[in-house]
Amino acid sequence: MPRSLENFNLGKVLGEGTFGKVFLAEYKDTKQLCAIKTLKKERIIAKNDIKSVFKEKRILQKVTSAEHPFLVSLYATFQSENHLFFVMEYLPGGDLCHLLEHQGAFEESKAMFYTACIVLGLEELHRNNIVHRDLKLENLMVDVHGYLKIVDFGLSKDGNVCYNCKAYKGIVGVDLDDIYIYIYLCMCSMYASS
């Protein structure tokens, strides 16, 4: 992937966050669709969050090198005078929150499938000493083949992770607790539709 915004056609805004926006984009040479996360340098500096952005990049690179089917891939990073850019895999199926709002409760087989995707993705993260720390419906997205992928590693922690230690913004090892909540939610959705 190229290292300049000029090599892409930017499309609609897919999402917005504290530091910037995520755009649908097309790589001009191959017509491949991707998602470009734009981060405003000014906001990152103002919030003294430079280390966090570099940590997110490092974690995304580590996740991508694992080539795991349930974790989003990072294709490239580059910068302009005012922005940082993360070029990532485009996940056209949307997030799990959106799916639940529009489709209603999942059938048992779909709930079990999505739960398995989450568990396998978390296992890979934990095997690589990464804790996500922001697992929520909006950070679980569906790819073109219908598989669920874990995204947004902005609050993640890597390295020598202790699952019982207190850390910045709460408990480091919340992923294990969160998965039980999502299994419960999926099961509730399943039984509500019965």
JSON list of C-alpha atoms in Angstrom, two decimals, residues 32-189:
[
{"chain": "A", "resi": 32, "resn": "GLN", "atom": "CA", "xyz": [-9.35, -2.17, -3.48]},
{"chain": "A", "resi": 33, "resn": "LEU", "atom": "CA", "xyz": [-11.66, -0.81, -0.77]},
{"chain": "A", "resi": 34, "resn": "CYS", "atom": "CA", "xyz": [-10.18, -0.04, 2.63]},
{"chain": "A", "resi": 35, "resn": "ALA", "atom": "CA", "xyz": [-10.93, 1.98, 5.74]},
{"chain": "A", "resi": 36, "resn": "ILE", "atom": "CA", "xyz": [-8.71, 4.97, 6.51]},
{"chain": "A", "resi": 37, "resn": "LYS", "atom": "CA", "xyz": [-8.60, 6.17, 10.09]},
{"chain": "A", "resi": 38, "resn": "THR", "atom": "CA", "xyz": [-7.57, 9.83, 10.19]},
{"chain": "A", "resi": 39, "resn": "LEU", "atom": "CA", "xyz": [-6.18, 11.21, 13.43]},
{"chain": "A", "resi": 40, "resn": "LYS", "atom": "CA", "xyz": [-5.69, 14.93, 13.99]},
{"chain": "A", "resi": 41, "resn": "LYS", "atom": "CA", "xyz": [-2.19, 15.58, 15.32]},
{"chain": "A", "resi": 42, "resn": "GLU", "atom": "CA", "xyz": [-3.39, 18.71, 17.11]},
{"chain": "A", "resi": 43, "resn": "ARG", "atom": "CA", "xyz": [-5.92, 16.73, 19.19]},
{"chain": "A", "resi": 44, "resn": "ILE", "atom": "CA", "xyz": [-3.43, 13.96, 19.96]},
{"chain": "A", "resi": 45, "resn": "ILE", "atom": "CA", "xyz": [-0.88, 16.49, 21.22]},
{"chain": "A", "resi": 46, "resn": "ALA", "atom": "CA", "xyz": [-3.49, 18.49, 23.16]},
{"chain": "A", "resi": 47, "resn": "LYS", "atom": "CA", "xyz": [-4.62, 15.35, 25.00]},
{"chain": "A", "resi": 48, "resn": "ASN", "atom": "CA", "xyz": [-1.01, 14.22, 25.53]},
{"chain": "A", "resi": 49, "resn": "ASP", "atom": "CA", "xyz": [-1.81, 10.91, 23.84]},
{"chain": "A", "resi": 50, "resn": "ILE", "atom": "CA", "xyz": [1.18, 10.49, 21.52]},
{"chain": "A", "resi": 51, "resn": "LYS", "atom": "CA", "xyz": [2.41, 7.30, 23.22]},
{"chain": "A", "resi": 52, "resn": "SER", "atom": "CA", "xyz": [-1.07, 5.80, 22.99]},
{"chain": "A", "resi": 53, "resn": "VAL", "atom": "CA", "xyz": [-1.25, 6.34, 19.22]},
{"chain": "A", "resi": 54, "resn": "PHE", "atom": "CA", "xyz": [2.17, 4.74, 18.69]},
{"chain": "A", "resi": 55, "resn": "LYS", "atom": "CA", "xyz": [1.11, 1.85, 20.93]},
{"chain": "A", "resi": 56, "resn": "GLU", "atom": "CA", "xyz": [-2.06, 1.37, 18.84]},
{"chain": "A", "resi": 57, "resn": "LYS", "atom": "CA", "xyz": [0.05, 1.30, 15.66]},
{"chain": "A", "resi": 58, "resn": "ARG", "atom": "CA", "xyz": [2.47, -1.22, 17.20]},
{"chain": "A", "resi": 59, "resn": "ILE", "atom": "CA", "xyz": [-0.40, -3.46, 18.34]},
{"chain": "A", "resi": 60, "resn": "LEU", "atom": "CA", "xyz": [-2.13, -3.26, 14.94]},
{"chain": "A", "resi": 61, "resn": "GLN", "atom": "CA", "xyz": [1.14, -4.24, 13.24]},
{"chain": "A", "resi": 62, "resn": "LYS", "atom": "CA", "xyz": [1.53, -7.18, 15.63]},
{"chain": "A", "resi": 63, "resn": "VAL", "atom": "CA", "xyz": [-2.09, -8.25, 15.09]},
{"chain": "A", "resi": 64, "resn": "THR", "atom": "CA", "xyz": [-1.71, -7.98, 11.30]},
{"chain": "A", "resi": 65, "resn": "SER", "atom": "CA", "xyz": [1.48, -10.05, 11.28]},
{"chain": "A", "resi": 66, "resn": "ALA", "atom": "CA", "xyz": [-0.45, -12.84, 13.04]},
{"chain": "A", "resi": 67, "resn": "GLU", "atom": "CA", "xyz": [-2.82, -12.98, 10.02]},
{"chain": "A", "resi": 68, "resn": "HIS", "atom": "CA", "xyz": [-5.67, -14.07, 12.27]},
{"chain": "A", "resi": 69, "resn": "PRO", "atom": "CA", "xyz": [-9.10, -14.31, 10.61]},
{"chain": "A", "resi": 70, "resn": "PHE", "atom": "CA", "xyz": [-10.93, -12.63, 13.52]},
{"chain": "A", "resi": 71, "resn": "LEU", "atom": "CA", "xyz": [-8.68, -9.57, 13.96]},
{"chain": "A", "resi": 72, "resn": "VAL", "atom": "CA", "xyz": [-8.68, -6.52, 11.67]},
{"chain": "A", "resi": 73, "resn": "SER", "atom": "CA", "xyz": [-5.60, -6.00, 9.46]},
{"chain": "A", "resi": 74, "resn": "LEU", "atom": "CA", "xyz": [-3.52, -2.83, 9.11]},
{"chain": "A", "resi": 75, "resn": "TYR", "atom": "CA", "xyz": [-2.27, -2.25, 5.54]},
{"chain": "A", "resi": 76, "resn": "ALA", "atom": "CA", "xyz": [-0.22, 0.94, 5.93]},
{"chain": "A", "resi": 77, "resn": "THR", "atom": "CA", "xyz": [0.37, 4.08, 7.97]},
{"chain": "A", "resi": 78, "resn": "PHE", "atom": "CA", "xyz": [1.50, 7.51, 6.85]},
{"chain": "A", "resi": 79, "resn": "GLN", "atom": "CA", "xyz": [1.15, 11.15, 7.82]},
{"chain": "A", "resi": 80, "resn": "SER", "atom": "CA", "xyz": [0.57, 14.62, 6.47]},
{"chain": "A", "resi": 81, "resn": "GLU", "atom": "CA", "xyz": [1.37, 17.92, 8.12]},
{"chain": "A", "resi": 82, "resn": "ASN", "atom": "CA", "xyz": [-1.82, 17.81, 10.24]},
{"chain": "A", "resi": 83, "resn": "HIS", "atom": "CA", "xyz": [-2.95, 14.18, 10.30]},
{"chain": "A", "resi": 84, "resn": "LEU", "atom": "CA", "xyz": [-1.88, 10.59, 10.91]},
{"chain": "A", "resi": 85, "resn": "PHE", "atom": "CA", "xyz": [-3.47, 7.90, 8.73]},
{"chain": "A", "resi": 86, "resn": "PHE", "atom": "CA", "xyz": [-4.06, 4.21, 9.42]},
{"chain": "A", "resi": 87, "resn": "VAL", "atom": "CA", "xyz": [-5.09, 2.27, 6.29]},
{"chain": "A", "resi": 88, "resn": "MET", "atom": "CA", "xyz": [-6.99, -0.82, 7.40]},
{"chain": "A", "resi": 89, "resn": "GLU", "atom": "CA", "xyz": [-9.11, -3.65, 6.12]},
{"chain": "A", "resi": 90, "resn": "TYR", "atom": "CA", "xyz": [-12.64, -2.54, 5.18]},
{"chain": "A", "resi": 91, "resn": "LEU", "atom": "CA", "xyz": [-15.34, -4.54, 6.97]},
{"chain": "A", "resi": 92, "resn": "PRO", "atom": "CA", "xyz": [-18.55, -3.93, 4.97]},
{"chain": "A", "resi": 93, "resn": "GLY", "atom": "CA", "xyz": [-20.91, -5.89, 7.23]},
{"chain": "A", "resi": 94, "resn": "GLY", "atom": "CA", "xyz": [-20.95, -3.15, 9.87]},
{"chain": "A", "resi": 95, "resn": "ASP", "atom": "CA", "xyz": [-20.69, -3.52, 13.61]},
{"chain": "A", "resi": 96, "resn": "LEU", "atom": "CA", "xyz": [-22.54, -5.95, 15.85]},
{"chain": "A", "resi": 97, "resn": "CYS", "atom": "CA", "xyz": [-24.55, -3.17, 17.52]},
{"chain": "A", "resi": 98, "resn": "HIS", "atom": "CA", "xyz": [-25.90, -2.03, 14.15]},
{"chain": "A", "resi": 99, "resn": "LEU", "atom": "CA", "xyz": [-26.75, -5.62, 13.19]},
{"chain": "A", "resi": 100, "resn": "LEU", "atom": "CA", "xyz": [-28.69, -6.22, 16.41]},
{"chain": "A", "resi": 101, "resn": "GLU", "atom": "CA", "xyz": [-30.59, -2.94, 15.99]},
{"chain": "A", "resi": 102, "resn": "HIS", "atom": "CA", "xyz": [-31.60, -3.70, 12.40]},
{"chain": "A", "resi": 103, "resn": "GLN", "atom": "CA", "xyz": [-31.94, -7.49, 12.36]},
{"chain": "A", "resi": 104, "resn": "GLY", "atom": "CA", "xyz": [-33.12, -8.08, 15.90]},
{"chain": "A", "resi": 105, "resn": "ALA", "atom": "CA", "xyz": [-32.19, -11.13, 17.90]},
{"chain": "A", "resi": 106, "resn": "PHE", "atom": "CA", "xyz": [-29.79, -13.64, 16.35]},
{"chain": "A", "resi": 107, "resn": "GLU", "atom": "CA", "xyz": [-30.70, -17.24, 15.75]},
{"chain": "A", "resi": 108, "resn": "GLU", "atom": "CA", "xyz": [-28.85, -19.69, 18.01]},
{"chain": "A", "resi": 109, "resn": "SER", "atom": "CA", "xyz": [-26.42, -20.79, 15.29]},
{"chain": "A", "resi": 110, "resn": "LYS", "atom": "CA", "xyz": [-25.47, -17.19, 14.44]},
{"chain": "A", "resi": 111, "resn": "ALA", "atom": "CA", "xyz": [-25.06, -16.26, 18.12]},
{"chain": "A", "resi": 112, "resn": "MET", "atom": "CA", "xyz": [-22.80, -19.28, 18.64]},
{"chain": "A", "resi": 113, "resn": "PHE", "atom": "CA", "xyz": [-20.80, -18.48, 15.49]},
{"chain": "A", "resi": 114, "resn": "TYR", "atom": "CA", "xyz": [-20.20, -14.85, 16.50]},
{"chain": "A", "resi": 115, "resn": "THR", "atom": "CA", "xyz": [-19.30, -15.92, 20.04]},
{"chain": "A", "resi": 116, "resn": "ALA", "atom": "CA", "xyz": [-16.75, -18.37, 18.63]},
{"chain": "A", "resi": 117, "resn": "CYS", "atom": "CA", "xyz": [-15.24, -15.60, 16.46]},
{"chain": "A", "resi": 118, "resn": "ILE", "atom": "CA", "xyz": [-14.85, -13.37, 19.53]},
{"chain": "A", "resi": 119, "resn": "VAL", "atom": "CA", "xyz": [-13.35, -16.12, 21.70]},
{"chain": "A", "resi": 120, "resn": "LEU", "atom": "CA", "xyz": [-10.84, -17.17, 19.02]},
{"chain": "A", "resi": 121, "resn": "GLY", "atom": "CA", "xyz": [-9.86, -13.54, 18.37]},
{"chain": "A", "resi": 122, "resn": "LEU", "atom": "CA", "xyz": [-9.36, -12.89, 22.08]},
{"chain": "A", "resi": 123, "resn": "GLU", "atom": "CA", "xyz": [-7.34, -16.09, 22.46]},
{"chain": "A", "resi": 124, "resn": "GLU", "atom": "CA", "xyz": [-4.99, -14.89, 19.72]},
{"chain": "A", "resi": 125, "resn": "LEU", "atom": "CA", "xyz": [-4.63, -11.48, 21.34]},
{"chain": "A", "resi": 126, "resn": "HIS", "atom": "CA", "xyz": [-3.92, -13.00, 24.75]},
{"chain": "A", "resi": 127, "resn": "ARG", "atom": "CA", "xyz": [-1.46, -15.49, 23.23]},
{"chain": "A", "resi": 128, "resn": "ASN", "atom": "CA", "xyz": [0.43, -12.42, 21.95]},
{"chain": "A", "resi": 129, "resn": "ASN", "atom": "CA", "xyz": [0.19, -10.66, 25.35]},
{"chain": "A", "resi": 130, "resn": "ILE", "atom": "CA", "xyz": [-2.37, -8.13, 24.12]},
{"chain": "A", "resi": 131, "resn": "VAL", "atom": "CA", "xyz": [-5.49, -7.19, 26.07]},
{"chain": "A", "resi": 132, "resn": "HIS", "atom": "CA", "xyz": [-8.11, -5.28, 24.08]},
{"chain": "A", "resi": 133, "resn": "ARG", "atom": "CA", "xyz": [-9.74, -3.41, 27.04]},
{"chain": "A", "resi": 134, "resn": "ASP", "atom": "CA", "xyz": [-12.52, -1.88, 24.92]},
{"chain": "A", "resi": 135, "resn": "LEU", "atom": "CA", "xyz": [-14.50, -4.89, 23.78]},
{"chain": "A", "resi": 136, "resn": "LYS", "atom": "CA", "xyz": [-18.02, -3.72, 22.94]},
{"chain": "A", "resi": 137, "resn": "LEU", "atom": "CA", "xyz": [-20.57, -4.28, 20.20]},
{"chain": "A", "resi": 138, "resn": "GLU", "atom": "CA", "xyz": [-19.27, -1.31, 18.18]},
{"chain": "A", "resi": 139, "resn": "ASN", "atom": "CA", "xyz": [-15.76, -2.83, 18.11]},
{"chain": "A", "resi": 140, "resn": "LEU", "atom": "CA", "xyz": [-16.95, -6.15, 16.68]},
{"chain": "A", "resi": 141, "resn": "MET", "atom": "CA", "xyz": [-17.38, -5.86, 12.91]},
{"chain": "A", "resi": 142, "resn": "VAL", "atom": "CA", "xyz": [-18.43, -8.23, 10.14]},
{"chain": "A", "resi": 143, "resn": "ASP", "atom": "CA", "xyz": [-16.21, -8.81, 7.11]},
{"chain": "A", "resi": 144, "resn": "VAL", "atom": "CA", "xyz": [-17.26, -9.51, 3.52]},
{"chain": "A", "resi": 145, "resn": "HIS", "atom": "CA", "xyz": [-17.55, -13.26, 4.24]},
{"chain": "A", "resi": 146, "resn": "GLY", "atom": "CA", "xyz": [-19.70, -12.85, 7.37]},
{"chain": "A", "resi": 147, "resn": "TYR", "atom": "CA", "xyz": [-16.94, -13.41, 9.93]},
{"chain": "A", "resi": 148, "resn": "LEU", "atom": "CA", "xyz": [-16.76, -11.22, 13.02]},
{"chain": "A", "resi": 149, "resn": "LYS", "atom": "CA", "xyz": [-13.51, -9.31, 13.59]},
{"chain": "A", "resi": 150, "resn": "ILE", "atom": "CA", "xyz": [-12.24, -7.40, 16.60]},
{"chain": "A", "resi": 151, "resn": "VAL", "atom": "CA", "xyz": [-11.29, -3.79, 15.79]},
{"chain": "A", "resi": 152, "resn": "ASP", "atom": "CA", "xyz": [-10.12, -0.58, 17.52]},
{"chain": "A", "resi": 153, "resn": "PHE", "atom": "CA", "xyz": [-7.00, -1.19, 19.58]},
{"chain": "A", "resi": 154, "resn": "GLY", "atom": "CA", "xyz": [-6.75, 2.38, 20.93]},
{"chain": "A", "resi": 155, "resn": "LEU", "atom": "CA", "xyz": [-7.18, 1.33, 24.58]},
{"chain": "A", "resi": 156, "resn": "SER", "atom": "CA", "xyz": [-5.34, -1.97, 24.26]},
{"chain": "A", "resi": 157, "resn": "LYS", "atom": "CA", "xyz": [-2.34, -2.95, 26.33]},
{"chain": "A", "resi": 158, "resn": "ASP", "atom": "CA", "xyz": [0.51, -5.16, 25.26]},
{"chain": "A", "resi": 159, "resn": "GLY", "atom": "CA", "xyz": [3.66, -6.57, 26.76]},
{"chain": "A", "resi": 160, "resn": "ASN", "atom": "CA", "xyz": [3.81, -8.27, 30.13]},
{"chain": "A", "resi": 161, "resn": "VAL", "atom": "CA", "xyz": [0.07, -8.22, 30.81]},
{"chain": "A", "resi": 162, "resn": "CYS", "atom": "CA", "xyz": [-1.23, -9.06, 34.28]},
{"chain": "A", "resi": 163, "resn": "TYR", "atom": "CA", "xyz": [-4.90, -10.06, 34.28]},
{"chain": "A", "resi": 164, "resn": "ASN", "atom": "CA", "xyz": [-5.37, -9.18, 37.95]},
{"chain": "A", "resi": 165, "resn": "CYS", "atom": "CA", "xyz": [-3.51, -5.84, 38.03]},
{"chain": "A", "resi": 166, "resn": "LYS", "atom": "CA", "xyz": [-5.03, -2.38, 38.12]},
{"chain": "A", "resi": 167, "resn": "ALA", "atom": "CA", "xyz": [-3.98, -0.18, 35.22]},
{"chain": "A", "resi": 168, "resn": "TYR", "atom": "CA", "xyz": [-4.84, 2.98, 33.38]},
{"chain": "A", "resi": 169, "resn": "LYS", "atom": "CA", "xyz": [-8.62, 3.27, 32.91]},
{"chain": "A", "resi": 170, "resn": "GLY", "atom": "CA", "xyz": [-9.54, 0.24, 35.00]},
{"chain": "A", "resi": 171, "resn": "ILE", "atom": "CA", "xyz": [-8.69, -3.41, 35.08]},
{"chain": "A", "resi": 172, "resn": "VAL", "atom": "CA", "xyz": [-6.19, -4.58, 32.45]},
{"chain": "A", "resi": 173, "resn": "GLY", "atom": "CA", "xyz": [-7.73, -8.03, 32.01]},
{"chain": "A", "resi": 174, "resn": "VAL", "atom": "CA", "xyz": [-11.34, -7.06, 31.33]},
{"chain": "A", "resi": 175, "resn": "ASP", "atom": "CA", "xyz": [-11.53, -9.08, 28.12]},
{"chain": "A", "resi": 176, "resn": "LEU", "atom": "CA", "xyz": [-12.23, -12.31, 29.97]},
{"chain": "A", "resi": 177, "resn": "ASP", "atom": "CA", "xyz": [-15.12, -10.76, 31.87]},
{"chain": "A", "resi": 178, "resn": "ASP", "atom": "CA", "xyz": [-16.45, -9.01, 28.78]},
{"chain": "A", "resi": 179, "resn": "ILE", "atom": "CA", "xyz": [-16.69, -12.21, 26.77]},
{"chain": "A", "resi": 180, "resn": "TYR", "atom": "CA", "xyz": [-19.09, -13.68, 29.32]},
{"chain": "A", "resi": 181, "resn": "ILE", "atom": "CA", "xyz": [-21.25, -10.57, 29.04]},
{"chain": "A", "resi": 182, "resn": "TYR", "atom": "CA", "xyz": [-21.39, -10.90, 25.23]},
{"chain": "A", "resi": 183, "resn": "ILE", "atom": "CA", "xyz": [-22.17, -14.59, 25.41]},
{"chain": "A", "resi": 184, "resn": "TYR", "atom": "CA", "xyz": [-25.00, -13.73, 27.81]},
{"chain": "A", "resi": 185, "resn": "LEU", "atom": "CA", "xyz": [-26.28, -10.96, 25.51]},
{"chain": "A", "resi": 186, "resn": "CYS", "atom": "CA", "xyz": [-26.21, -13.25, 22.49]},
{"chain": "A", "resi": 187, "resn": "MET", "atom": "CA", "xyz": [-28.04, -15.96, 24.41]},
{"chain": "A", "resi": 188, "resn": "CYS", "atom": "CA", "xyz": [-30.64, -13.46, 25.67]},
{"chain": "A", "resi": 189, "resn": "SER", "atom": "CA", "xyz": [-31.19, -12.28, 22.11]}
]
